[in-house]
Coordinates of C-alpha atoms (C1' of nucleotides) in Angstrom, one line a residue:
Chain A
M1 CA 9.4 12.8 24.0
R2 CA 9.8 14.1 20.5
S3 CA 12.7 16.1 19.4
S4 CA 13.1 18.6 16.6
I5 CA 16.9 18.7 16.9
T6 CA 18.6 16.9 14.1
W7 CA 22.2 16.3 13.6
Q8 CA 22.0 18.5 10.5
S9 CA 20.9 21.4 12.6
I10 CA 23.7 20.8 15.1
E11 CA 26.1 20.7 12.1
A12 CA 24.7 24.0 10.8
E13 CA 25.1 25.6 14.3
A14 CA 28.7 24.4 14.4
L15 CA 29.4 25.8 10.9
R16 CA 27.9 29.1 12.1
R17 CA 30.3 29.2 15.1
L18 CA 33.2 28.4 12.8
Q19 CA 32.3 31.1 10.3
S20 CA 31.7 33.7 13.0
G21 CA 35.0 33.1 14.6
D22 CA 33.2 31.9 17.8
W23 CA 35.3 28.7 17.4
A24 CA 38.6 30.1 16.3
P25 CA 41.3 28.3 14.2
G26 CA 43.7 26.5 16.5
T27 CA 41.4 26.4 19.5
R28 CA 39.6 23.5 21.1
I29 CA 35.8 23.4 21.1
P30 CA 33.7 22.1 24.0
D31 CA 33.5 18.3 24.4
E32 CA 30.5 16.4 23.1
A33 CA 28.8 16.0 26.5
T34 CA 29.0 19.7 27.2
L35 CA 27.6 20.6 23.8
A36 CA 24.8 18.1 24.1
R37 CA 23.8 19.6 27.4
E38 CA 24.1 23.2 26.0
L39 CA 22.1 22.3 22.8
G40 CA 19.6 20.1 24.5
C41 CA 20.1 16.9 22.6
A42 CA 21.8 13.5 23.0
R43 CA 25.5 13.1 22.8
S44 CA 25.2 10.8 19.9
T45 CA 23.5 13.6 17.9
V46 CA 26.4 15.9 18.6
N47 CA 28.8 13.1 17.7
R48 CA 27.2 12.6 14.3
A49 CA 27.3 16.3 13.5
L50 CA 30.9 16.7 14.5
R51 CA 32.0 13.5 12.8
E52 CA 30.6 14.8 9.5
L53 CA 32.5 18.1 9.9
A54 CA 35.6 16.2 10.7
A55 CA 35.2 14.1 7.6
A56 CA 34.8 17.3 5.5
G57 CA 38.1 18.5 7.0
L58 CA 36.6 21.3 9.1
L59 CA 37.4 19.8 12.4
E60 CA 40.1 17.5 13.9
R61 CA 39.1 15.1 16.5
R62 CA 41.1 12.9 18.9
R63 CA 40.2 10.9 21.9
K64 CA 41.3 12.6 25.0
G65 CA 42.7 15.4 22.9
G66 CA 39.2 16.8 22.1
T67 CA 37.9 18.5 19.0
R68 CA 40.0 21.3 17.5
V69 CA 39.6 23.8 14.7
P70 CA 42.5 23.2 12.3
L71 CA 44.7 26.3 11.5
T72 CA 44.6 25.3 7.9
P73 CA 41.7 23.1 7.2
V74 CA 42.2 20.5 4.4
R75 CA 38.9 20.4 2.6
K76 CA 37.8 17.3 0.8
A77 CA 36.1 17.0 -2.5
T78 CA 34.3 13.8 -3.7
F79 CA 34.2 12.9 -7.3
E80 CA 31.9 10.2 -8.8
I81 CA 33.6 7.7 -11.1
P82 CA 30.8 6.7 -13.5
I83 CA 30.9 4.1 -16.2
I84 CA 32.0 5.9 -19.4
R85 CA 28.8 5.0 -21.2
K86 CA 26.7 6.5 -18.4
D87 CA 28.9 9.5 -18.3
I88 CA 28.2 10.1 -22.0
E89 CA 24.5 9.5 -21.6
A90 CA 24.5 12.0 -18.7
R91 CA 25.8 14.6 -21.1
G92 CA 22.8 14.0 -23.3
Q93 CA 24.9 12.3 -26.0
T94 CA 24.6 8.9 -27.6
P95 CA 27.4 6.5 -26.5
G96 CA 29.3 4.3 -28.9
Y97 CA 32.1 1.9 -28.4
R98 CA 34.8 0.3 -30.6
L99 CA 37.2 -2.4 -29.5
L100 CA 40.6 -1.7 -31.1
S101 CA 42.7 -4.6 -29.9
R102 CA 42.7 -7.5 -27.5
R103 CA 45.6 -9.8 -26.8
I104 CA 47.5 -11.5 -24.1
A105 CA 50.9 -9.9 -23.5
P106 CA 53.6 -9.4 -20.8
L107 CA 52.9 -6.4 -18.6
P108 CA 55.1 -3.4 -19.4
R109 CA 57.4 -2.6 -16.6
A110 CA 55.7 0.6 -15.6
T111 CA 52.3 -1.0 -15.5
A112 CA 53.6 -3.9 -13.5
R113 CA 54.9 -1.4 -11.0
R114 CA 51.5 0.3 -10.8
L115 CA 49.9 -3.1 -10.2
R116 CA 52.6 -4.0 -7.7
V117 CA 53.3 -7.4 -9.4
P118 CA 56.6 -8.9 -10.6
A119 CA 57.3 -7.6 -14.1
P120 CA 57.3 -10.4 -16.6
R121 CA 53.8 -11.6 -16.1
D122 CA 51.1 -12.0 -18.8
F123 CA 47.9 -9.9 -18.6
M124 CA 45.1 -9.3 -21.0
H125 CA 45.7 -6.0 -22.9
L126 CA 42.7 -4.2 -24.4
T127 CA 42.4 -0.9 -26.2
A128 CA 39.1 0.7 -27.1
L129 CA 37.6 3.9 -28.2
H130 CA 34.5 5.4 -26.6
L131 CA 32.3 7.6 -28.8
A132 CA 29.8 10.3 -28.0
D133 CA 27.4 11.1 -30.8
A134 CA 29.8 9.3 -33.1
H135 CA 32.7 11.6 -32.1
P136 CA 35.8 10.3 -30.2
F137 CA 35.2 10.7 -26.5
C138 CA 37.8 8.7 -24.7
L139 CA 40.6 6.3 -25.4
E140 CA 40.8 3.3 -23.1
D141 CA 44.0 1.3 -22.6
R142 CA 43.6 -1.5 -20.1
W143 CA 45.5 -4.4 -18.6
I144 CA 43.4 -7.1 -16.9
N145 CA 44.4 -9.9 -14.6
P146 CA 43.9 -13.1 -16.8
A147 CA 42.8 -15.0 -13.6
T148 CA 39.6 -12.9 -13.4
P149 CA 36.7 -15.4 -13.4
G150 CA 34.8 -15.4 -16.6
L151 CA 37.3 -13.2 -18.4
A152 CA 38.0 -15.6 -21.2
E153 CA 34.3 -15.8 -22.2
A154 CA 33.7 -12.0 -22.0
D155 CA 32.8 -10.5 -25.4
F156 CA 34.5 -7.2 -25.3
T157 CA 33.2 -6.2 -28.7
A158 CA 29.7 -6.0 -27.3
I159 CA 30.4 -4.6 -23.8
S160 CA 33.3 -2.4 -22.8
A161 CA 35.8 -3.8 -20.4
N162 CA 35.0 -0.8 -18.2
E163 CA 31.4 -2.0 -17.9
W164 CA 32.2 -5.7 -17.7
L165 CA 34.6 -5.3 -14.9
V166 CA 32.3 -3.0 -12.9
R167 CA 29.7 -5.8 -13.1
N168 CA 31.9 -8.8 -12.7
A169 CA 34.9 -7.9 -10.7
L170 CA 34.2 -5.8 -7.6
F171 CA 37.4 -4.2 -6.3
T172 CA 38.2 -3.5 -2.7
R173 CA 41.1 -1.1 -3.1
G174 CA 42.3 1.2 -5.8
E175 CA 44.3 4.2 -6.7
I176 CA 43.3 7.0 -9.1
A177 CA 45.3 9.8 -10.6
F178 CA 44.4 12.8 -12.8
L179 CA 47.0 14.5 -15.0
A180 CA 47.5 16.3 -18.3
V181 CA 49.4 15.0 -21.4
N182 CA 50.2 16.2 -24.8
A183 CA 48.6 14.0 -27.5
D184 CA 51.2 11.8 -29.2
A185 CA 50.7 11.1 -32.9
D186 CA 48.8 7.8 -32.4
T187 CA 46.5 9.2 -29.7
A188 CA 45.9 12.3 -31.8
A189 CA 44.9 10.3 -34.7
R190 CA 42.5 8.2 -32.7
L191 CA 40.9 11.1 -30.9
G192 CA 40.8 13.2 -34.0
C193 CA 42.8 16.2 -32.7
P194 CA 46.2 17.7 -33.7
P195 CA 49.2 16.1 -32.1
G196 CA 50.4 18.0 -29.1
T197 CA 46.8 18.9 -27.9
A198 CA 46.5 19.0 -24.1
L199 CA 44.4 16.0 -23.0
F200 CA 43.0 15.1 -19.7
R201 CA 44.0 11.6 -18.5
I202 CA 42.9 9.4 -15.7
E203 CA 44.9 6.5 -14.4
R204 CA 43.2 3.9 -12.3
T205 CA 44.5 0.8 -10.7
T206 CA 42.5 -1.6 -8.6
W207 CA 42.9 -4.7 -6.5
A208 CA 40.5 -7.3 -4.9
T209 CA 42.0 -7.8 -1.5
L210 CA 45.6 -8.3 -2.6
A211 CA 45.1 -9.6 -6.1
P212 CA 45.5 -7.1 -8.9
V213 CA 42.4 -6.6 -11.0
T214 CA 43.1 -4.0 -13.6
A215 CA 45.2 -1.0 -14.6
V216 CA 43.5 1.4 -16.9
T217 CA 44.5 4.7 -18.6
L218 CA 41.7 6.8 -19.9
T219 CA 42.7 9.6 -22.3
Y220 CA 39.9 12.0 -23.1
A221 CA 39.2 14.0 -26.1
P222 CA 40.1 17.8 -26.0
G223 CA 38.1 20.0 -23.7
H224 CA 37.1 17.2 -21.3
R225 CA 36.7 18.3 -17.6
I226 CA 35.4 16.7 -14.5
E227 CA 33.5 18.7 -12.0
T228 CA 32.1 18.4 -8.5
A229 CA 30.6 20.4 -5.7
I230 CA 32.3 20.8 -2.4
Chain B
M1 CA 26.4 -7.1 27.7
R2 CA 29.5 -6.5 25.7
S3 CA 29.6 -6.9 22.0
S4 CA 32.5 -7.6 19.6
I5 CA 30.4 -6.8 16.6
T6 CA 31.4 -3.5 15.1
W7 CA 29.9 -1.6 12.1
Q8 CA 33.1 -2.2 10.3
S9 CA 32.8 -5.9 10.6
I10 CA 29.2 -5.7 9.3
E11 CA 30.5 -3.6 6.4
A12 CA 33.2 -6.2 5.7
E13 CA 30.6 -9.0 5.7
A14 CA 28.4 -7.0 3.4
L15 CA 31.3 -6.4 1.0
R16 CA 32.0 -10.2 1.1
R17 CA 28.5 -10.9 0.1
L18 CA 28.7 -8.4 -2.7
Q19 CA 32.0 -9.8 -4.0
S20 CA 30.8 -13.4 -3.8
G21 CA 27.7 -12.6 -5.7
D22 CA 25.5 -13.6 -2.7
W23 CA 24.0 -10.2 -3.1
A24 CA 23.7 -9.9 -6.9
P25 CA 23.6 -6.6 -8.9
G26 CA 20.1 -5.5 -9.4
T27 CA 18.6 -7.4 -6.5
R28 CA 17.4 -6.3 -3.1
I29 CA 19.2 -7.2 0.1
P30 CA 17.4 -8.0 3.3
D31 CA 16.1 -5.1 5.4
E32 CA 18.0 -3.8 8.3
A33 CA 15.9 -5.5 11.0
T34 CA 16.4 -8.9 9.4
L35 CA 20.1 -8.4 9.0
A36 CA 20.4 -7.2 12.6
R37 CA 18.7 -10.4 13.8
E38 CA 20.7 -12.6 11.5
L39 CA 24.0 -11.0 12.5
G40 CA 23.2 -10.6 16.1
C41 CA 23.6 -6.9 16.5
A42 CA 21.5 -3.8 16.9
R43 CA 19.7 -2.3 13.8
S44 CA 21.6 0.9 14.2
T45 CA 24.9 -1.0 13.7
V46 CA 23.6 -2.4 10.5
N47 CA 22.4 1.0 9.5
R48 CA 25.8 2.5 10.0
A49 CA 27.5 -0.1 7.9
L50 CA 25.0 0.0 5.0
R51 CA 25.0 3.8 5.1
E52 CA 28.8 3.8 4.6
L53 CA 28.5 1.4 1.7
A54 CA 25.8 3.6 0.1
A55 CA 28.0 6.6 0.5
A56 CA 30.8 4.8 -1.3
G57 CA 28.3 4.0 -4.1
L58 CA 28.1 0.2 -3.5
L59 CA 24.5 0.2 -2.4
E60 CA 21.4 2.3 -3.1
R61 CA 18.9 2.8 -0.3
R62 CA 15.4 4.2 -0.2
R63 CA 12.8 4.3 2.4
K64 CA 10.2 1.7 1.7
G65 CA 12.1 0.7 -1.4
G66 CA 14.7 -1.1 0.7
T67 CA 18.4 -1.5 -0.1
R68 CA 19.5 -2.6 -3.6
V69 CA 22.8 -3.5 -5.3
P70 CA 23.1 -1.1 -8.2
L71 CA 23.6 -2.7 -11.6
T72 CA 26.4 -0.3 -12.4
P73 CA 27.7 1.1 -9.1
V74 CA 29.1 4.7 -9.3
R75 CA 32.1 4.6 -7.1
K76 CA 33.2 7.7 -5.3
A77 CA 36.8 9.0 -4.9
T78 CA 37.7 11.7 -2.3
F79 CA 40.5 14.2 -3.0
E80 CA 42.0 16.4 -0.4
I81 CA 42.4 20.1 -1.3
P82 CA 45.4 21.2 0.5
I83 CA 46.9 24.7 0.8
I84 CA 49.5 24.9 -2.0
R85 CA 52.3 25.6 0.5
K86 CA 51.4 22.5 2.4
D87 CA 51.1 20.5 -0.8
I88 CA 54.7 21.5 -1.7
E89 CA 56.0 20.7 1.8
A90 CA 54.3 17.3 1.6
R91 CA 56.4 16.6 -1.4
G92 CA 59.5 17.3 0.6
Q93 CA 60.2 20.5 -1.2
T94 CA 60.7 24.0 0.0
P95 CA 57.7 26.3 -0.8
G96 CA 58.2 29.8 -2.3
Y97 CA 55.7 32.4 -3.3
R98 CA 55.8 35.5 -5.5
L99 CA 53.0 38.0 -5.9
L100 CA 52.8 39.1 -9.5
S101 CA 50.0 41.5 -9.6
R102 CA 47.2 43.0 -7.4
R103 CA 44.5 45.3 -8.6
I104 CA 40.8 46.1 -8.5
A105 CA 39.1 45.4 -11.8
P106 CA 35.8 44.5 -13.3
L107 CA 35.1 40.8 -13.5
P108 CA 35.7 39.2 -16.9
R109 CA 32.4 38.0 -18.2
A110 CA 33.3 34.3 -17.9
T111 CA 34.4 34.7 -14.3
A112 CA 31.3 36.5 -13.4
R113 CA 29.3 33.7 -14.8
R114 CA 31.3 31.2 -12.7
L115 CA 30.6 33.2 -9.6
R116 CA 26.9 33.7 -10.6
V117 CA 27.1 37.5 -10.3
P118 CA 26.0 40.2 -12.7
A119 CA 28.9 40.9 -15.0
P120 CA 30.2 44.5 -14.6
R121 CA 31.2 44.3 -10.9
D122 CA 34.6 45.1 -9.4
F123 CA 36.5 42.4 -7.7
M124 CA 40.1 42.2 -6.5
H125 CA 42.3 40.4 -9.0
L126 CA 45.6 38.7 -7.9
T127 CA 48.1 36.7 -9.8
A128 CA 50.9 34.9 -8.1
L129 CA 53.5 32.2 -8.7
H130 CA 54.1 29.4 -6.2
L131 CA 57.6 27.8 -6.2
A132 CA 58.9 24.5 -5.1
D133 CA 62.6 24.4 -4.4
A134 CA 62.8 27.7 -6.3
H135 CA 61.2 26.2 -9.4
P136 CA 57.8 27.2 -10.7
F137 CA 55.1 25.0 -9.3
C138 CA 51.8 26.6 -9.9
L139 CA 50.4 29.8 -11.3
E140 CA 47.5 31.3 -9.3
D141 CA 45.0 33.6 -10.9
R142 CA 42.4 34.7 -8.5
W143 CA 39.3 37.0 -8.2
I144 CA 38.2 37.9 -4.6
N145 CA 35.0 39.6 -3.5
P146 CA 36.1 43.0 -2.3
A147 CA 33.5 42.9 0.4
T148 CA 35.5 40.2 2.2
P149 CA 36.2 41.4 5.8
G150 CA 39.9 42.3 6.3
L151 CA 40.8 42.1 2.6
A152 CA 42.0 45.6 2.2
E153 CA 44.5 45.1 5.0
A154 CA 45.8 41.7 3.9
D155 CA 49.4 41.7 2.8
F156 CA 49.5 39.3 -0.1
T157 CA 53.2 39.7 -0.6
A158 CA 53.8 37.9 2.7
I159 CA 51.0 35.3 2.6
S160 CA 49.3 33.8 -0.4
A161 CA 45.7 34.6 -1.1
N162 CA 45.2 30.9 -1.0
E163 CA 46.3 30.7 2.6
W164 CA 44.8 33.9 3.7
L165 CA 41.3 33.0 2.4
V166 CA 41.4 29.5 4.0
R167 CA 42.1 31.2 7.4
N168 CA 39.9 34.2 7.0
A169 CA 36.9 33.4 4.8
L170 CA 35.4 30.0 5.4
F171 CA 33.2 29.0 2.5
T172 CA 30.1 26.9 2.7
R173 CA 29.6 25.9 -0.9
G174 CA 31.9 25.5 -3.8
E175 CA 32.5 24.0 -7.2
I176 CA 35.7 22.5 -8.4
A177 CA 36.8 21.3 -11.9
F178 CA 39.9 19.5 -13.2
L179 CA 41.0 19.9 -16.8
A180 CA 44.0 20.0 -19.2
V181 CA 45.2 23.1 -21.2
N182 CA 48.0 23.9 -23.6
A183 CA 50.3 26.5 -22.2
D184 CA 49.9 29.9 -23.8
A185 CA 53.0 32.0 -24.3
D186 CA 52.5 33.9 -21.1
T187 CA 51.9 30.9 -18.9
A188 CA 54.7 29.0 -20.5
A189 CA 57.1 31.9 -19.8
R190 CA 56.1 32.1 -16.1
L191 CA 56.2 28.3 -15.6
G192 CA 59.4 27.9 -17.5
C193 CA 58.1 25.4 -20.1
P194 CA 57.7 25.4 -23.9
P195 CA 54.5 27.0 -25.2
G196 CA 51.9 24.3 -25.9
T197 CA 52.9 22.0 -23.1
A198 CA 50.0 20.2 -21.6
L199 CA 49.3 21.6 -18.1
F200 CA 47.0 20.4 -15.4
R201 CA 44.5 23.0 -14.3
I202 CA 42.1 23.3 -11.3
E203 CA 39.2 25.8 -11.3
R204 CA 37.6 26.5 -8.0
T205 CA 34.7 28.8 -7.1
T206 CA 33.4 29.3 -3.6
W207 CA 30.6 31.0 -1.8
A208 CA 29.7 31.8 1.8
T209 CA 26.0 31.2 2.0
L210 CA 25.0 33.1 -1.2
A211 CA 27.7 35.6 -1.3
P212 CA 30.6 34.9 -3.8
V213 CA 34.0 34.5 -2.0
T214 CA 36.5 33.8 -4.7
A215 CA 37.1 32.2 -8.1
V216 CA 40.6 30.8 -8.7
T217 CA 42.4 29.2 -11.6
L218 CA 45.5 27.1 -10.6
T219 CA 47.7 26.1 -13.5
Y220 CA 50.4 23.7 -12.5
A221 CA 53.9 23.1 -13.9
P222 CA 54.3 20.2 -16.4
G223 CA 54.0 16.7 -14.9
H224 CA 51.7 17.6 -12.1
R225 CA 49.2 15.0 -11.1
I226 CA 46.9 14.5 -8.2
E227 CA 46.3 11.1 -6.7
T228 CA 44.1 9.5 -4.2
A229 CA 43.0 6.1 -2.9
I230 CA 39.6 4.6 -3.5
Chain C
dT1 C1' 45.5 8.0 35.2
dA2 C1' 41.9 10.4 33.7
dG3 C1' 39.4 12.8 30.0
dT4 C1' 37.5 12.5 25.5
dG5 C1' 35.8 10.6 21.4
dG6 C1' 34.1 6.0 19.2
dT7 C1' 30.7 2.8 19.2
dC8 C1' 26.9 -0.5 20.7
dT9 C1' 22.2 -1.3 22.4
dA10 C1' 17.2 -1.2 22.8
dG11 C1' 13.5 1.2 21.9
dA12 C1' 10.9 4.8 19.7
dC13 C1' 8.9 7.9 16.3
dC14 C1' 9.0 9.7 11.9
dA15 C1' 9.5 10.5 6.7
dC16 C1' 9.4 8.8 2.5
dT17 C1' 7.6 6.1 -1.1
dC18 C1' 5.9 1.9 -3.2
dA19 C1' 2.0 -0.7 -4.3
Chain D
dG1 C1' -1.8 2.0 3.9
dA2 C1' 2.1 -0.2 5.1
dG3 C1' 7.1 -1.3 4.9
dT4 C1' 11.6 0.4 5.1
dG5 C1' 15.3 3.5 6.1
dG6 C1' 16.5 7.9 8.9
dT7 C1' 17.3 9.5 13.1
dC8 C1' 16.9 10.6 18.2
dT9 C1' 17.5 9.1 23.0
dA10 C1' 19.6 7.5 27.3
dG11 C1' 22.8 4.7 29.0
dA12 C1' 26.9 2.0 28.8
dC13 C1' 31.5 0.3 27.9
dC14 C1' 35.7 0.9 25.5
dA15 C1' 40.0 2.8 23.1
dC16 C1' 43.1 6.0 22.7
dT17 C1' 46.1 9.5 24.3
dA18 C1' 47.4 13.9 26.6
dT19 C1' 49.1 15.1 30.9

DNA sequence: TAGTGGTCTAGACCACTCA
DNA sequence: GAGTGGTCTAGACCACTAT
């Protein structure tokens, strides 16, 4: 027996009922078995559709409690975290890269806290400038766990730490934050903008299992924005 | 026959193979049927695990082409988009709200472009200030499609447009952007910060099917950051 | 304790796309 | 044309939790 009912079509029908008010905020919708019977498909198909909607924040599901329409749905947006070089290429510009410094040094207290390690520990510290069409694009300030395999041999003048880590040190857990900062004198000089300019910043911290991998601060040239569809 | 093999355990095993280099970047991994045999579970269980990893950017899958480990994985981060009031409450602060202006006016050209509508069209324009513990938290500047059902009767002095729309105008498609801006004189005065302060800004535009719903610019008080786990 | 979602299985057909 | 992932089905057991 062939079926033309896809989980996407069930999802679309559910969305229609949500938009029309058929399924009102705060109420409970029929259980999966009932919907499967009503819509003429298997329960697992209904399950897949409702699971996707729950992942998007449009439904709340609990065993025994059933599936409910939240009064105030919390929508989710997914951003891609590309390698900086790829990001620049995707904008149709030519990527460039300049290593500014590389040394072993004790973690600053704030960075140690981000990485959840006891403070006076040595990490590798790198700073680098990414260029787009020869113009400053992004300033990278990074601390790397010196125990990372292969780190000592890595040539960070040829490949950015960003790219090296993505290829050589898969992380399993991380935190990311977006914020705005005024350019200090040093940052302004490196990015070629007036001091005080509002800059977009990303802070990312990652671990492999429990071991810290890296903490990085990316400060972008003026006008940078990140976008996604929801 | 009962099984203790879950798709999560298959996902964990796949992650292990990726981390260990068993499955090297750029190579192809065994097909689902083979893995199912090797791991002693049904193909659909393998499918679920690999599908999740592909959604996270750790694998690339194509029919006939098989499943590959990307050379430079593009990881994904998911952010929640809460109602501003809930956001403030989640920070343990008391939310407040003040409507600053409400009028019908022609869309500015830039906003019309964002909404993908012909320019000289009237929308409802609202500005409002959100407070946390009586301090400025976020400035909301919003344009709403006047055709939205119930809009004329909505009392935006009592409920924020943010909240009203979430409850009354489900959108199906949207765009969101994060950026940094220097506070202009007006914004600085309203948020209680010096002009020029770097502020975090979110621009969100939404549609229901093809009809524009709203375009909103949220400018946050200094120090605001948004965070998520990856 | 009972109802509901979460998941697994085995088998099947199909859609895409690579060679 | 053929190999691989995408999905559906029917049935089953289980985990969680509301009542």
